[in-house]
Structure formats: structure tokens, C-alpha cells
XYZ file of C-alpha atoms in Angstrom:
365
model
C 4.734 30.486 7.269
C 6.213 27.077 8.328
C 5.159 23.867 6.600
C 3.665 22.472 9.746
C 1.359 25.583 10.122
C 0.295 25.409 6.607
C -0.596 21.659 6.971
C -2.495 22.469 10.020
C -4.479 25.274 8.559
C -5.237 23.217 5.462
C -6.584 20.307 7.519
C -8.620 22.611 9.629
C -10.297 24.199 6.554
C -11.023 20.571 5.293
C -12.662 19.797 8.568
C -14.838 22.915 8.322
C -15.816 21.634 4.654
C -16.510 17.985 5.865
C -18.565 19.209 8.779
C -20.712 21.606 6.755
C -21.263 18.593 4.086
C -22.324 16.390 6.891
C -24.948 18.869 8.176
C -26.481 18.864 4.767
C -27.416 15.189 5.228
C -29.642 16.285 8.168
C -31.582 18.990 6.438
C -34.442 18.878 4.349
C -34.406 19.675 0.741
C -36.557 22.714 1.245
C -33.968 24.048 3.922
C -31.068 23.422 1.436
C -32.806 25.533 -1.271
C -33.476 28.251 0.997
C -29.996 28.411 2.395
C -28.536 28.256 -1.196
C -30.775 31.555 -1.934
C -29.539 33.141 1.155
C -25.678 32.342 0.604
C -26.046 33.436 -2.999
C -27.757 36.569 -2.218
C -24.946 37.578 0.305
C -22.100 36.397 -2.423
C -23.730 38.512 -5.169
C -23.968 41.722 -2.683
C -20.142 41.029 -1.885
C -19.084 40.479 -5.810
C -21.050 43.730 -6.494
C -19.361 45.608 -3.724
C -15.907 44.200 -4.864
C -16.494 45.188 -8.560
C -17.848 48.759 -7.533
C -15.037 49.564 -5.039
C -12.388 47.687 -6.969
C -11.454 45.652 -3.859
C -9.107 42.880 -4.428
C -10.699 39.282 -4.395
C -9.669 36.794 -1.649
C -6.635 34.464 -2.617
C -7.777 30.874 -2.908
C -6.246 28.716 -0.130
C -4.675 25.289 -0.893
C -7.884 23.574 0.692
C -10.025 25.716 -1.482
C -8.238 24.682 -4.742
C -8.451 21.005 -3.720
C -12.012 21.338 -2.943
C -12.911 22.780 -6.768
C -10.680 19.975 -8.255
C -13.012 17.667 -6.460
C -15.970 19.358 -7.528
C -14.803 19.455 -11.172
C -14.730 15.762 -10.937
C -18.304 15.340 -9.799
C -20.382 18.537 -10.328
C -22.095 18.895 -13.675
C -21.782 22.259 -15.202
C -19.193 23.141 -12.358
C -17.803 26.030 -14.588
C -21.209 27.791 -14.327
C -21.003 28.151 -10.510
C -17.539 29.714 -10.462
C -17.493 33.254 -9.458
C -14.192 34.294 -7.627
C -11.906 32.340 -10.347
C -12.166 31.579 -13.991
C -12.624 27.834 -15.115
C -9.282 28.176 -16.781
C -7.764 28.769 -13.217
C -9.094 25.367 -12.108
C -7.787 23.705 -15.152
C -4.342 25.226 -14.184
C -4.649 24.205 -10.503
C -5.148 20.583 -11.957
C -1.955 20.781 -14.147
C 0.081 22.060 -11.293
C -1.344 19.307 -8.942
C -0.491 16.688 -11.804
C 2.954 17.882 -12.136
C 3.531 17.801 -8.285
C 2.002 14.245 -8.282
C 4.263 12.754 -10.927
C 7.155 14.608 -9.617
C 7.004 12.999 -6.337
C 6.143 9.666 -8.162
C 9.141 10.094 -10.438
C 11.757 10.795 -7.669
C 14.869 9.394 -8.504
C 16.389 6.659 -6.226
C 19.304 5.434 -8.363
C 22.926 5.958 -7.985
C 23.889 8.507 -4.952
C 24.948 11.833 -6.079
C 28.955 12.067 -6.614
C 30.943 14.397 -4.656
C 32.284 18.000 -5.691
C 35.907 16.583 -5.645
C 35.198 13.804 -8.176
C 33.243 16.122 -10.403
C 36.438 18.456 -10.088
C 38.545 15.646 -10.960
C 36.496 14.483 -13.880
C 36.683 18.199 -15.398
C 40.274 18.325 -14.691
C 41.115 14.985 -16.683
C 39.003 16.036 -19.568
C 40.583 19.492 -19.643
C 43.918 18.236 -19.785
C 42.879 15.275 -22.154
C 40.061 16.702 -24.295
C 40.370 13.722 -26.734
C 39.402 11.093 -23.692
C 36.016 9.644 -24.058
C 33.776 9.143 -20.785
C 34.726 5.322 -21.137
C 38.491 6.302 -20.992
C 37.897 8.558 -18.337
C 36.125 5.922 -16.145
C 39.062 3.612 -16.735
C 41.765 6.174 -15.673
C 39.820 6.646 -12.398
C 39.600 3.002 -11.734
C 43.382 2.793 -12.400
C 43.762 5.692 -9.794
C 42.361 3.351 -7.340
C 39.418 5.560 -6.722
C 36.636 3.670 -4.895
C 33.338 3.271 -6.898
C 34.143 5.648 -9.750
C 31.230 7.184 -11.601
C 30.021 5.171 -14.717
C 30.672 6.801 -18.305
C 26.980 8.101 -18.620
C 27.312 9.916 -15.289
C 30.850 11.161 -16.301
C 29.411 12.539 -19.799
C 26.947 14.688 -17.846
C 29.846 16.855 -16.480
C 31.739 17.076 -19.827
C 31.034 20.139 -22.374
C 28.866 19.125 -24.988
C 30.715 18.736 -28.483
C 27.291 18.590 -30.484
C 27.489 21.202 -33.145
C 24.270 22.856 -34.391
C 23.223 22.099 -37.954
C 24.829 24.065 -40.488
C 22.873 26.136 -43.148
C 23.601 23.621 -45.897
C 22.320 20.720 -43.713
C 18.911 22.743 -42.981
C 18.551 23.702 -46.629
C 19.067 20.189 -47.910
C 16.396 18.986 -45.479
C 14.011 21.769 -46.201
C 14.369 21.029 -49.909
C 13.607 17.323 -49.499
C 10.398 18.199 -47.337
C 9.249 20.746 -50.033
C 9.927 18.294 -53.122
C 8.142 15.318 -51.378
C 5.303 16.985 -50.011
C 2.579 14.887 -51.694
C 4.296 11.734 -50.769
C 5.189 12.380 -47.091
C 3.385 11.841 -43.918
C 4.789 12.701 -40.421
C 3.759 11.219 -37.061
C 4.567 11.900 -33.390
C 3.122 11.116 -29.864
C 1.866 13.634 -27.402
C 0.798 13.019 -23.607
C -2.075 14.615 -21.447
C -2.852 14.004 -17.899
C -6.496 12.793 -16.981
C -8.549 13.995 -13.978
C -7.005 11.269 -11.978
C -3.473 11.835 -12.916
C -3.181 9.050 -15.348
C -1.354 9.639 -18.466
C -2.828 9.062 -21.846
C -0.713 8.836 -25.064
C -2.034 10.268 -28.288
C -0.764 9.615 -31.734
C -1.272 11.631 -34.783
C -0.509 11.224 -38.454
C -0.536 14.114 -40.736
C -0.075 14.532 -44.394
C 2.541 17.194 -45.352
C 0.773 18.701 -48.557
C -2.887 19.106 -47.414
C -1.966 19.338 -43.469
C -4.739 16.809 -43.076
C -4.903 14.624 -39.901
C -4.927 11.243 -41.573
C -5.438 9.314 -38.420
C -5.259 9.693 -34.597
C -5.772 7.360 -31.541
C -5.386 7.425 -27.771
C -4.019 4.791 -25.580
C -2.652 4.186 -22.039
C 0.085 1.873 -23.045
C 1.664 2.464 -26.738
C 3.504 -0.600 -28.143
C 5.048 -1.784 -31.405
C 1.995 -3.874 -32.148
C -0.470 -1.246 -31.155
C 1.358 1.176 -33.482
C 1.455 -1.294 -36.546
C -2.489 -1.640 -36.080
C -2.864 2.129 -36.264
C -0.954 2.091 -39.417
C -2.783 -0.451 -40.815
C -6.076 1.473 -40.056
C -4.464 4.430 -41.613
C -3.384 2.971 -44.877
C -6.596 1.012 -46.124
C -6.423 -0.355 -49.657
C -2.763 0.253 -49.923
C -3.010 3.973 -49.693
C 0.179 4.514 -48.073
C 2.990 7.340 -48.321
C 6.266 6.814 -49.989
C 8.021 8.475 -46.865
C 7.309 8.497 -43.114
C 9.130 11.055 -40.927
C 9.381 10.358 -37.170
C 11.593 10.824 -34.411
C 13.933 8.348 -32.409
C 11.127 7.050 -30.005
C 11.893 3.475 -29.186
C 8.462 2.406 -30.675
C 9.351 4.061 -33.954
C 12.788 2.511 -33.962
C 11.578 -0.899 -33.209
C 12.234 -3.969 -35.431
C 8.611 -5.011 -35.647
C 7.573 -1.584 -36.764
C 10.321 -0.991 -39.278
C 9.713 -4.397 -40.895
C 6.020 -3.370 -41.301
C 6.792 -0.150 -42.876
C 9.297 -1.860 -45.126
C 6.672 -4.665 -46.298
C 4.205 -1.633 -46.990
C 6.671 0.125 -49.293
C 7.174 3.062 -46.935
C 10.696 4.585 -46.514
C 11.399 5.938 -43.007
C 12.950 9.156 -42.499
C 14.256 9.398 -38.815
C 15.209 12.730 -37.557
C 18.339 13.556 -35.684
C 18.505 13.527 -31.890
C 17.128 16.591 -30.273
C 16.108 17.968 -33.721
C 12.406 18.566 -33.617
C 12.771 21.266 -36.481
C 13.336 18.194 -38.766
C 9.626 17.139 -38.083
C 8.024 20.544 -38.290
C 4.432 19.615 -39.401
C 3.827 17.093 -36.680
C 5.265 19.324 -34.056
C 3.132 22.116 -35.230
C -0.252 20.203 -35.207
C 0.612 18.642 -31.729
C 1.044 22.417 -30.587
C -2.352 23.375 -32.323
C -4.122 20.661 -30.530
C -2.588 21.760 -27.215
C -3.531 25.481 -27.770
C -6.726 24.985 -29.151
C -8.186 21.707 -27.298
C -6.145 20.122 -24.839
C -5.341 23.160 -22.683
C -8.887 24.071 -22.332
C -10.127 20.652 -21.069
C -9.465 17.919 -18.337
C -10.144 14.363 -19.802
C -11.900 11.927 -17.726
C -10.461 8.832 -19.160
C -9.295 7.399 -22.613
C -12.788 7.342 -24.105
C -13.599 10.837 -23.142
C -10.381 12.181 -24.654
C -10.978 10.168 -28.019
C -14.418 11.674 -28.281
C -13.106 15.202 -27.831
C -10.378 14.699 -30.452
C -12.742 13.029 -32.885
C -15.150 15.935 -32.713
C -12.342 18.680 -32.819
C -10.369 16.806 -35.773
C -13.425 15.626 -37.860
C -15.761 18.642 -37.593
C -13.541 21.605 -37.121
C -9.722 20.863 -37.757
C -9.908 18.808 -41.170
C -13.034 20.556 -42.721
C -12.960 23.989 -41.251
C -9.695 25.267 -39.891
C -7.742 27.426 -42.345
C -3.850 27.090 -42.726
C -1.534 29.861 -44.051
C 0.817 27.076 -45.287
C -1.960 26.187 -47.737
C -2.994 29.765 -48.886
C -5.856 30.069 -46.503
C -7.590 26.802 -47.572
C -8.802 23.832 -45.213
C -7.192 20.361 -45.345
C -10.285 18.913 -46.533
C -11.562 21.161 -49.481
C -14.444 23.362 -48.387
C -17.283 24.033 -50.848
C -16.620 27.215 -53.062
C -19.230 30.093 -53.097
C -19.981 32.569 -55.572
C -18.810 36.307 -54.237
C -21.851 37.895 -52.841
C -22.544 40.943 -51.056
C -22.881 40.615 -47.348
C -26.437 42.029 -47.276
C -27.725 38.983 -49.512
C -26.016 36.255 -47.247
C -27.446 34.333 -44.457
C -24.871 32.720 -42.204
C -25.754 29.402 -40.233
C -23.520 28.678 -37.231
C -23.080 25.369 -35.756
C -21.237 24.811 -32.409
C -18.257 22.431 -31.983
C -17.264 21.204 -28.525
C -19.998 22.645 -26.805
C -19.396 26.157 -28.314
C -15.584 26.183 -27.763
C -15.613 26.753 -31.627
C -18.368 27.296 -34.409
C -18.435 26.416 -38.089
C -20.377 28.587 -40.612
C -22.322 27.644 -43.718
C -24.001 29.878 -46.031
C -27.877 29.029 -46.312
C -30.537 30.170 -48.693
């Protein structure tokens, strides 16, 4: 199907939705309720037939997906009204739309692409002179009188990488350091998540290596060095600071203001190597956990909404109830210890967290 025909069908379906929506304004509340019952009865019969005869459900159209993205923004309890698809499917549609939106918004408009002949020449010069750096190759192209030669950064894209993977000795040395200083080490990193309106929120997480406890977290739309300094002030009251802090090569972590603050607080920074997330395993792991157990199941409305969800998840579940294999099946914040008792003599009380996404359990008398 051609692009023009697809757009025509999508607009046609949207016109159908809008005309039906306008008709509702001229109907009484009584008529709308009766019409809702009539439509639901027919839909229930159709679903029953599909389930009984195992008929394939209709494939959602682009307009249908866009409509449900709109309804998820404005309709309370929208998940309970879904029949043809699952709520996770609508969330996946939102993620896809977000990717498409930012892909178009982030379209490169920089330097024009270089020709195949130029790429071939760059590779030839490098093959015949493997010790030449991208800067030297750029200078040679200028000496050859080539008009507008690629800059060194562009030339480096077409050269084979000479970066060697870490040796076993290097990995063992880093692992030994992490193991020997678990009690004195914190790790930090950022993660991002799109909102319902396709804005990007930045989350900061700080984790203690030994206990796996999330010491501090915060959400913002524009992280800066000053904002980062304030977060670490909040995370280290009364001088309770770690001896070591592990972080990656983000420009905020490497900023002079933040590094001066850490030095004045008596914190030694341990910056990971470029493209080496394995050197910051605890921070990477906890961010993966946050994504799998919370962020992949929600679409935050704004900064405040995401902060409320993270607060409930971390304070009521992750730090206090979620067990970790790395600390022998215990929780980051020690849980009460019970005397072993037969299950017949135990009553368990469940408390929902995040509207029932998780539950916490306590023994009651």
C-alpha cells in the first residue's frame, strides 16, 4: 500500500471518529447510556464468538492506535475498557510514537555525507600508512588538493577501531577493588524516560554497594552540575558520605564544580573507562531493575507523577521488601526476623503497592 493511500485511509478513519464524537454532543445522557449498552452487548457477543471459534482479532489501524493513545491521556481507568488489546500494547504504541517523534526531531542536519570515492581513499591511505592518525590523514588530503576534505572526527569513523577489550587482569583488579571497598562505595548514574507528551525526564539514582540500598533518587527535566551538587548534599546529611563514588563519563559528573564539591566532601571519584558499563555494575543493574519492574509498565504524565511513582516503589517496595541474591536473599533495609512457624499457624496480610502492581506481606497475630 502506497504512503498516500495509507494517509488517506488514516484521515478518513479519524474523520469518522470526529463525526461520531460530534454527534454525542447532540444526544441526551439517557440516549448515550442506552447506546453504550447496545454497543457493549454486540461487542461481548463478537468477543465470545472469536474466543469460541478461535477467530483472529482485527489488526489495529494507525488511527485506532492514535485514538487509544489520546484516550489513555484523558480517560480514567482506561485500562479496564480495553478488550481487543492489552494495556501493555498501548504502552508499547506510546514508546514507538516517542521513538518516531524524537527520531524526526533529532534528524541530523550537519555536514553533508562524503562520497564513496573519499571513503575509499581514506581507507587506502590508512591501509598503506596504519600509524597515521585521523588528523594526519586530514592534512594529507589537504596537501593533495582535495576540495573540502573531511574533518578528523569524520575520518575516524571509517578507520578500524584499535581499542582492545579489557584483559582478565584488568577485570580482576577492578572486581577486587569493588569487593574490598563495598561498605565505603556508592555508585550513581542517570536514566531517561519519555512522558505522555514526548518530553524527556532524567532520573538520578545513587546506590550503596554493600547493602544495595538506593540512597537517593531525583527526577528533573534539565540536569546541571549545580543541581547534581544539591542532590549529593541531600544524600549526605550530617557528613554521612562514602569514601568512593563510581560514575561514568557524563559531562555533569566530570564538571569542575561537581568534582570540587566531591573533593571538599572527602569523596574520591572513580570514573569508569569509556564504553565500559561493566565497571559500574550496581548502578547499571538497579537502573535495569527500575525499568523492568516499574518504568516499562507506566507512562508518566510529568515530572511530579514520575517522582511519586518512584517514591512509592523505592521506599515501600525496593528498599524494604525486595530481596537480592547478592546479599543472600535479604532486603537493603533489614526486615524483621520471625521465629520459624508452621504455615497453618500463620496469618499473612498483603498490602498493595503501586495500585496492586506489587504487594508487601507481613505476619499478623
